[in-house]
């Protein structure tokens, strides 16, 4: 079955003063794949996400989603077009419960709308997917780390995205939690959502992703299937040079 | 904070000096609630045998406190002599903080909670103006004892006498008259010292508009060159530019009309730098008996208009009576009634007499009789003889100014700060005030600053 | 599994109270009812205090106006009196310079418009900026506006102000209701907004703006909307204050001290709740104009600010959220 390119970045460039964080980077995303974006710490992965999501203004290049140029759009516009992103750092609303957090993320972007958003049943469903259904009245501050991360994904899903960006979703999780989360990510993907996952650790990604793009110092240094990348010498060198170890 | 009234402030630790016989506006309780509801229903104008007199002044300043104490003195004296219409008299006093809104709130509460029969006070014209509608609405006799703007009467009584007829001003003369008299004083100084160039500096407030407009041109008419005629902002605290400007104009005196602005700093600067001109005019802060010590003696040679010469000259036989009674009762600052104190004392007494003649103090039931008798006033006060202009005059109910500053009616007296003869200074200082003009009341010569 | 989240078939009234009033228990509802009843019947049990209660109602309007933006989004305005003062001065300047008999149905809307314009002048350039810029600019704004009033004293009456404004009424009972009813109406609207999705979004912006932006909400638009609601509220209150005293001075309606009082009232009452600041206003004004006057006109300010300081340190959430939650825990929590 043929797939289409649903998302693309072209010659994306981001400079901070004299520092080039993203260096004319290009890659695309097919509508049926999970893409892994890997690289050592400091290689610019999160910066790429920030550029895509409109948190940073890009210095050059473009971001295309479904043939629309979204490079200069505000974050909320990008989210409303269907791209949701889970950050590396968790960002819950501290004084709202799990249920209220998810609820907030379903609200329409309408200043005149006093009510709206998902029904309580729908929120329950979202929470259940991530085993948070019994913690709906808990405050994020009382949740264990893994639950906080799951809440982040639940919130992203609550915005009814067509595409997801996941930044280091497995960070701080043990093997069992990683396996469980991988299944949940596959389920989300199976519902028809392409996903880009950023990580610095290949092993966690190997089993999920269909394809890998490797970046270092803001540049693409390799691209291919997980097996190809695992054996790629340039990649290994980059990781060793950056004092990272792939197991 | 910008709430500070601009006159000299007292240290509020001298609260202990306040007599505890007065009622301050804080009564809570069922009794007072009943009184107020009865008042709201338009019932009795009295509270069973007591006549309450309301007093509104910026009581944290020397002038305001002097007025409050003088009011209390007058009330005590009335009670010693049987009260008013056989009723005891009680003073209810509140702080206007020289703010129209504070005064408005305080007087509203005085009317509604305390059921005052009469209101005396206000030294700031804008405060008096803002109270006009409120007191008129309540037919409350309001005797203004300090605020000088003629607008109070021109904008109200002259348009609708019947509505505002309960408002009177026993003193001082209004600011238009003050503007004229200042010009006459300027002429006097010119004759005394041969001065031919003068500066007029007024603060930017309602009461000085007439001075800016008239004093300068009247001086010019008498052959004096008015080289400077400026208005200064109320928050001025750097006086160097103005003093320099007056100096370079060659003026031999700066006629100041400064009531709100504290002038301690200006006076010190003027004296220490020996600016080559005299300092004369209407400068309310300088009227305080403690001004010499506040300026560490640099007040010497400053002359300012002061009703009743602040007790330092015998304007009427009553002047020294009030002065002595005040000084035997109070020895903390201010150590004299201050100019408003004399007028307030007079106001309360002339009110008492009017009400006795009318046979009623109940303004809610019979304001016409009270007003009629107030109109008929011919009272020997401590600052001068007091009569009121008639309903058809230019400023109805304003004090009758007489023929000139030195006649018996509402005299306009100027005192100058001078070195005292041994041991006769105010308090522990070696400074005192002498009345230098008009000649009718003069008890000292106007001195030119020694450095000129 | 929590069955609270399965609410199909819920009666409308119950849904309304749940959605907009934060699911109060019967004791909370009763307390709110008693408070409302007390306010509506003040002339009968506190007739002495009609004037100060009426003034408190106007300050409740100011406090709500501040709270809907600053209390919710945490964009702290230190210059909100520029909005209410601008409205009050519009009324005064029109009456003083154009026509002393100008009708209130003309001056009132124009005054509200002035508040909106001033508000947008603050908000549009600054609400996009992070950090303290919003707060600094509101502070500078009120300082600049105050100086303008002094400089153009010919039109504004300078420090001593304008006394030509007509007073609402001299009948204290009428005065009380003329201020209470608008306050309650504004309060009802703003409480509904605050408890609705809009209020939740605003409070979430106050806690974690970046997160809300990534939920698809245009945070700038919501902040501007809150500011607009705030400006309208401040405009109404400002015009009312002008007519309450019958005069306007910078000290009464404009100076930064008045802005700080609004902040203090919302803090004491409970930021981000709308109803808390209403209570805070009554507490504050009664302290300022009745209880603390024992210390003299100047001394009471010291006492007042010390009390505010106490709250900031020990009771930061405010009196009324504290009381509300205490009442809420009577009987062991929510009714089922």
Short mmCIF file of C-alpha atoms in Angstrom, two decimals, chain C residues 2-332:
data_model
loop_
_atom_site.label_atom_id
_atom_site.label_comp_id
_atom_site.label_asym_id
_atom_site.label_seq_id
_atom_site.Cartn_x
_atom_site.Cartn_y
_atom_site.Cartn_z
CA UNK C 2 -15.26 6.98 39.77
CA UNK C 3 -18.88 7.38 38.84
CA UNK C 4 -18.68 11.16 39.22
CA UNK C 5 -17.66 11.34 35.62
CA UNK C 6 -20.69 9.57 34.33
CA UNK C 7 -23.34 12.25 34.47
CA UNK C 8 -25.76 11.48 31.71
CA UNK C 9 -29.30 12.33 32.62
CA UNK C 10 -28.38 15.00 35.13
CA UNK C 11 -31.08 17.61 35.88
CA UNK C 12 -30.40 21.06 34.41
CA UNK C 13 -30.38 23.08 37.64
CA UNK C 14 -27.99 20.68 39.24
CA UNK C 15 -25.74 20.80 36.21
CA UNK C 16 -25.82 24.57 36.30
CA UNK C 17 -24.78 24.79 39.93
CA UNK C 18 -22.15 22.15 39.35
CA UNK C 19 -20.67 23.77 36.28
CA UNK C 20 -20.78 27.36 37.36
CA UNK C 21 -20.67 27.42 41.10
CA UNK C 22 -18.03 24.82 41.76
CA UNK C 23 -20.26 22.08 43.20
CA UNK C 24 -21.10 23.61 46.56
CA UNK C 25 -22.47 21.51 49.39
CA UNK C 26 -25.64 22.48 51.18
CA UNK C 27 -23.78 24.37 53.94
CA UNK C 28 -21.90 26.41 51.40
CA UNK C 29 -25.08 27.23 49.53
CA UNK C 30 -26.72 28.23 52.80
CA UNK C 31 -23.79 30.45 53.76
CA UNK C 32 -23.79 32.15 50.40
CA UNK C 33 -27.52 32.63 50.70
CA UNK C 34 -27.23 34.17 54.15
CA UNK C 35 -24.51 36.53 52.97
CA UNK C 36 -26.59 37.60 50.01
CA UNK C 37 -29.63 38.11 52.18
CA UNK C 38 -27.56 40.15 54.63
CA UNK C 39 -26.30 42.38 51.85
CA UNK C 40 -29.78 42.92 50.49
CA UNK C 41 -31.18 43.90 53.88
CA UNK C 42 -28.41 46.15 55.26
CA UNK C 43 -30.71 49.16 55.80
CA UNK C 44 -32.58 47.10 58.37
CA UNK C 45 -29.73 45.83 60.49
CA UNK C 46 -26.82 48.21 59.83
CA UNK C 47 -28.44 51.50 58.92
CA UNK C 48 -25.50 53.39 60.38
CA UNK C 49 -23.17 51.87 57.86
CA UNK C 50 -25.09 52.49 54.65
CA UNK C 51 -22.56 55.03 53.38
CA UNK C 52 -19.47 52.96 54.02
CA UNK C 53 -21.17 49.80 52.70
CA UNK C 54 -22.14 51.66 49.54
CA UNK C 55 -18.53 52.73 49.07
CA UNK C 56 -17.46 49.14 49.70
CA UNK C 57 -19.73 47.97 46.88
CA UNK C 58 -17.94 50.26 44.47
CA UNK C 59 -14.59 48.96 45.66
CA UNK C 60 -15.92 45.44 45.25
CA UNK C 61 -16.47 46.30 41.60
CA UNK C 62 -12.87 47.50 41.33
CA UNK C 63 -11.59 44.39 43.06
CA UNK C 64 -13.57 42.11 40.75
CA UNK C 65 -12.31 44.06 37.77
CA UNK C 66 -8.75 43.53 38.90
CA UNK C 67 -9.32 39.91 39.79
CA UNK C 68 -10.75 38.77 36.45
CA UNK C 69 -7.43 39.58 34.77
CA UNK C 70 -4.72 39.73 37.39
CA UNK C 71 -6.17 37.33 39.92
CA UNK C 72 -6.75 34.72 37.27
CA UNK C 73 -3.90 35.03 34.78
CA UNK C 74 -1.31 36.26 37.27
CA UNK C 75 -0.48 39.17 35.01
CA UNK C 76 -0.37 41.48 38.00
CA UNK C 77 -1.50 45.01 37.22
CA UNK C 78 -0.21 47.71 39.54
CA UNK C 79 -1.98 50.45 37.64
CA UNK C 80 -5.61 49.44 37.48
CA UNK C 81 -6.69 52.74 38.96
CA UNK C 82 -5.65 54.22 35.62
CA UNK C 83 -8.69 52.51 34.14
CA UNK C 84 -11.20 53.48 36.82
CA UNK C 85 -9.57 56.86 37.27
CA UNK C 86 -9.64 57.43 33.54
CA UNK C 87 -13.36 56.73 33.57
CA UNK C 88 -13.97 58.99 36.56
CA UNK C 89 -11.97 61.79 34.99
CA UNK C 90 -13.82 61.43 31.72
CA UNK C 91 -17.04 62.08 33.59
CA UNK C 92 -15.46 64.98 35.46
CA UNK C 93 -13.74 66.57 32.51
CA UNK C 94 -16.90 66.43 30.41
CA UNK C 95 -18.98 67.98 33.15
CA UNK C 96 -16.36 70.58 34.05
CA UNK C 97 -15.34 71.70 30.57
CA UNK C 98 -18.16 70.88 28.20
CA UNK C 99 -21.53 70.98 29.90
CA UNK C 100 -22.22 70.90 33.65
CA UNK C 101 -25.63 69.41 32.99
CA UNK C 102 -24.47 66.66 30.68
CA UNK C 103 -26.69 63.65 31.23
CA UNK C 104 -25.38 60.52 32.85
CA UNK C 105 -26.55 58.38 29.97
CA UNK C 106 -23.96 60.20 27.88
CA UNK C 107 -21.11 60.53 30.36
CA UNK C 108 -21.39 56.97 31.68
CA UNK C 109 -20.83 55.14 28.38
CA UNK C 110 -18.08 57.58 27.39
CA UNK C 111 -16.36 56.95 30.70
CA UNK C 112 -16.50 53.21 30.19
CA UNK C 113 -15.12 53.72 26.71
CA UNK C 114 -12.22 55.69 28.15
CA UNK C 115 -11.43 52.83 30.49
CA UNK C 116 -11.49 50.40 27.59
CA UNK C 117 -9.18 52.58 25.50
CA UNK C 118 -6.70 53.03 28.33
CA UNK C 119 -6.91 49.32 29.04
CA UNK C 120 -6.18 48.36 25.46
CA UNK C 121 -3.28 50.82 25.40
CA UNK C 122 -1.76 48.87 28.26
CA UNK C 123 -2.74 45.42 27.19
CA UNK C 124 -2.20 45.16 23.47
CA UNK C 125 1.51 45.89 23.50
CA UNK C 126 2.32 44.11 26.72
CA UNK C 127 0.26 40.97 27.05
CA UNK C 128 2.46 39.27 24.50
CA UNK C 129 5.53 39.86 26.60
CA UNK C 130 6.67 37.51 29.26
CA UNK C 131 8.21 38.48 32.51
CA UNK C 132 7.48 41.59 34.54
CA UNK C 133 6.94 43.93 31.62
CA UNK C 134 3.19 43.93 31.91
CA UNK C 135 3.33 44.84 35.59
CA UNK C 136 5.96 47.52 35.06
CA UNK C 137 4.06 49.11 32.24
CA UNK C 138 0.83 49.23 34.23
CA UNK C 139 2.72 50.94 37.03
CA UNK C 140 4.29 53.46 34.68
CA UNK C 141 0.94 53.99 33.02
CA UNK C 142 -0.79 55.10 36.17
CA UNK C 143 2.12 57.34 37.14
CA UNK C 144 2.10 58.97 33.72
CA UNK C 145 -1.66 59.47 33.76
CA UNK C 146 -1.49 61.07 37.20
CA UNK C 147 1.13 63.52 36.01
CA UNK C 148 -0.96 64.33 32.96
CA UNK C 149 -3.82 65.24 35.27
CA UNK C 150 -1.56 67.69 37.09
CA UNK C 151 -0.07 69.13 33.92
CA UNK C 152 -3.43 69.74 32.30
CA UNK C 153 -4.79 71.12 35.53
CA UNK C 154 -6.72 73.73 33.62
CA UNK C 155 -9.04 71.00 32.35
CA UNK C 156 -8.77 68.53 35.19
CA UNK C 157 -8.68 70.75 38.24
CA UNK C 158 -5.17 69.53 39.08
CA UNK C 159 -4.55 68.28 42.57
CA UNK C 160 -7.75 69.63 44.00
CA UNK C 161 -9.92 68.18 41.30
CA UNK C 162 -13.37 68.77 39.94
CA UNK C 163 -16.40 69.30 42.14
CA UNK C 164 -18.97 69.85 39.46
CA UNK C 165 -19.98 66.21 39.19
CA UNK C 166 -23.52 65.47 40.29
CA UNK C 167 -23.97 63.22 43.28
CA UNK C 168 -25.97 60.03 42.80
CA UNK C 169 -28.28 60.79 45.66
CA UNK C 170 -28.21 62.08 49.21
CA UNK C 171 -30.60 59.44 50.43
CA UNK C 172 -28.30 56.85 51.96
CA UNK C 173 -30.67 53.94 51.49
CA UNK C 174 -31.02 54.70 47.80
CA UNK C 175 -27.27 55.22 47.55
CA UNK C 176 -26.70 51.81 49.03
CA UNK C 177 -28.92 50.02 46.52
CA UNK C 178 -27.68 52.09 43.59
CA UNK C 179 -24.23 50.68 44.27
CA UNK C 180 -25.18 47.23 45.57
CA UNK C 181 -27.33 46.13 42.65
CA UNK C 182 -24.79 46.89 39.90
CA UNK C 183 -22.13 45.24 42.03
CA UNK C 184 -24.19 42.07 42.40
CA UNK C 185 -25.03 42.01 38.70
CA UNK C 186 -21.40 42.43 37.72
CA UNK C 187 -20.50 39.84 40.34
CA UNK C 188 -23.00 37.35 38.95
CA UNK C 189 -21.64 37.73 35.42
CA UNK C 190 -18.03 37.52 36.47
CA UNK C 191 -18.59 34.56 38.80
CA UNK C 192 -20.20 32.66 35.96
CA UNK C 193 -17.30 33.54 33.67
CA UNK C 194 -14.78 32.66 36.34
CA UNK C 195 -16.34 29.28 37.01
CA UNK C 196 -16.78 28.51 33.35
CA UNK C 197 -14.27 27.17 30.88
CA UNK C 198 -13.09 30.72 30.30
CA UNK C 199 -12.22 31.17 33.94
CA UNK C 200 -10.47 27.82 34.09
CA UNK C 201 -8.42 28.70 31.05
CA UNK C 202 -7.50 32.06 32.56
CA UNK C 203 -6.43 30.48 35.82
CA UNK C 204 -4.48 27.83 33.95
CA UNK C 205 -2.74 30.60 32.04
CA UNK C 206 -1.80 31.99 35.38
CA UNK C 207 -0.26 28.71 36.42
CA UNK C 208 1.36 27.47 33.24
CA UNK C 209 0.82 29.59 30.18
CA UNK C 210 3.05 27.51 27.93
CA UNK C 211 1.04 24.40 28.65
CA UNK C 212 -2.22 26.08 27.77
CA UNK C 213 -0.81 27.47 24.57
CA UNK C 214 0.05 23.94 23.56
CA UNK C 215 -3.48 22.82 24.25
CA UNK C 216 -4.61 24.84 21.26
CA UNK C 217 -5.78 27.89 23.18
CA UNK C 218 -4.79 31.32 21.84
CA UNK C 219 -3.59 32.63 25.17
CA UNK C 220 -3.06 36.17 23.91
CA UNK C 221 -6.65 36.42 22.77
CA UNK C 222 -7.92 35.08 26.08
CA UNK C 223 -5.77 37.50 28.03
CA UNK C 224 -7.02 40.39 25.97
CA UNK C 225 -10.59 39.23 26.47
CA UNK C 226 -10.07 39.09 30.23
CA UNK C 227 -8.52 42.54 30.10
CA UNK C 228 -11.48 43.85 28.16
CA UNK C 229 -13.93 42.46 30.72
CA UNK C 230 -11.75 44.00 33.38
CA UNK C 231 -11.66 47.40 31.69
CA UNK C 232 -15.43 47.53 31.29
CA UNK C 233 -15.84 46.65 34.95
CA UNK C 234 -13.34 49.29 36.01
CA UNK C 235 -15.04 51.86 33.82
CA UNK C 236 -18.40 51.22 35.42
CA UNK C 237 -16.89 51.43 38.89
CA UNK C 238 -14.92 54.57 38.08
CA UNK C 239 -17.94 56.47 36.80
CA UNK C 240 -19.92 55.33 39.82
CA UNK C 241 -17.21 56.54 42.18
CA UNK C 242 -17.25 59.97 40.60
CA UNK C 243 -20.97 60.27 41.24
CA UNK C 244 -20.68 58.77 44.70
CA UNK C 245 -18.56 61.62 46.03
CA UNK C 246 -19.75 64.24 43.60
CA UNK C 247 -16.13 65.18 43.09
CA UNK C 248 -12.96 63.75 41.60
CA UNK C 249 -9.42 64.25 42.74
CA UNK C 250 -6.29 62.36 41.73
CA UNK C 251 -6.01 61.18 45.29
CA UNK C 252 -9.50 59.67 45.35
CA UNK C 253 -9.65 57.93 41.99
CA UNK C 254 -6.28 57.78 40.30
CA UNK C 255 -3.05 57.69 42.27
CA UNK C 256 -1.09 54.47 42.41
CA UNK C 257 -2.06 54.04 46.05
CA UNK C 258 -5.58 53.26 44.91
CA UNK C 259 -4.23 50.60 42.56
CA UNK C 260 -2.33 49.00 45.37
CA UNK C 261 -5.49 48.94 47.45
CA UNK C 262 -7.19 46.98 44.69
CA UNK C 263 -4.37 44.44 44.75
CA UNK C 264 -4.57 44.28 48.53
CA UNK C 265 -8.32 43.71 48.49
CA UNK C 266 -8.06 40.87 46.01
CA UNK C 267 -5.24 39.27 47.96
CA UNK C 268 -7.12 39.51 51.25
CA UNK C 269 -10.33 38.30 49.67
CA UNK C 270 -8.88 35.52 47.58
CA UNK C 271 -7.34 35.96 44.14
CA UNK C 272 -8.90 34.22 41.18
CA UNK C 273 -12.30 33.70 42.73
CA UNK C 274 -14.27 36.92 42.01
CA UNK C 275 -16.48 36.32 45.07
CA UNK C 276 -13.46 36.48 47.38
CA UNK C 277 -12.57 40.03 46.33
CA UNK C 278 -16.16 41.13 46.94
CA UNK C 279 -15.79 40.06 50.55
CA UNK C 280 -12.29 41.49 50.63
CA UNK C 281 -13.61 44.89 49.61
CA UNK C 282 -16.08 45.01 52.47
CA UNK C 283 -13.43 43.92 54.95
CA UNK C 284 -10.87 46.39 53.65
CA UNK C 285 -13.12 49.43 53.39
CA UNK C 286 -14.62 48.84 56.80
CA UNK C 287 -11.15 48.52 58.27
CA UNK C 288 -9.94 51.61 56.45
CA UNK C 289 -12.89 53.92 57.09
CA UNK C 290 -14.36 52.63 60.35
CA UNK C 291 -12.17 50.42 62.48
CA UNK C 292 -8.68 51.75 61.92
CA UNK C 293 -9.63 55.42 62.13
CA UNK C 294 -8.79 55.19 65.82
CA UNK C 295 -5.21 55.65 64.69
CA UNK C 296 -5.98 58.97 62.99
CA UNK C 297 -6.20 59.75 59.30
CA UNK C 298 -2.56 59.03 58.64
CA UNK C 299 -1.94 56.33 61.24
CA UNK C 300 -4.65 54.08 59.86
CA UNK C 301 -2.67 53.59 56.65
CA UNK C 302 0.21 52.09 58.56
CA UNK C 303 -2.13 49.74 60.37
CA UNK C 304 -3.88 48.83 57.14
CA UNK C 305 -0.73 47.97 55.20
CA UNK C 306 0.60 45.97 58.12
CA UNK C 307 -2.57 43.91 58.02
CA UNK C 308 -2.16 43.39 54.27
CA UNK C 309 1.43 42.33 54.86
CA UNK C 310 0.21 39.81 57.42
CA UNK C 311 -2.11 38.30 54.84
CA UNK C 312 0.57 38.13 52.19
CA UNK C 313 2.78 36.19 54.55
CA UNK C 314 0.39 33.96 56.44
CA UNK C 315 -2.88 33.71 54.52
CA UNK C 316 -1.88 34.08 50.92
CA UNK C 317 -4.92 32.34 49.54
CA UNK C 318 -7.22 34.89 51.14
CA UNK C 319 -9.94 34.78 53.75
CA UNK C 320 -12.88 33.62 51.73
CA UNK C 321 -11.47 30.58 49.94
CA UNK C 322 -10.33 29.49 53.38
CA UNK C 323 -13.78 29.96 54.90
CA UNK C 324 -15.46 28.39 51.88
CA UNK C 325 -13.40 25.25 52.07
CA UNK C 326 -13.92 25.01 55.82
CA UNK C 327 -17.65 25.13 55.29
CA UNK C 328 -17.25 22.68 52.47
CA UNK C 329 -15.72 20.13 54.76
CA UNK C 330 -18.59 20.25 57.24
CA UNK C 331 -20.48 17.00 57.06
CA UNK C 332 -17.51 15.17 55.60
#
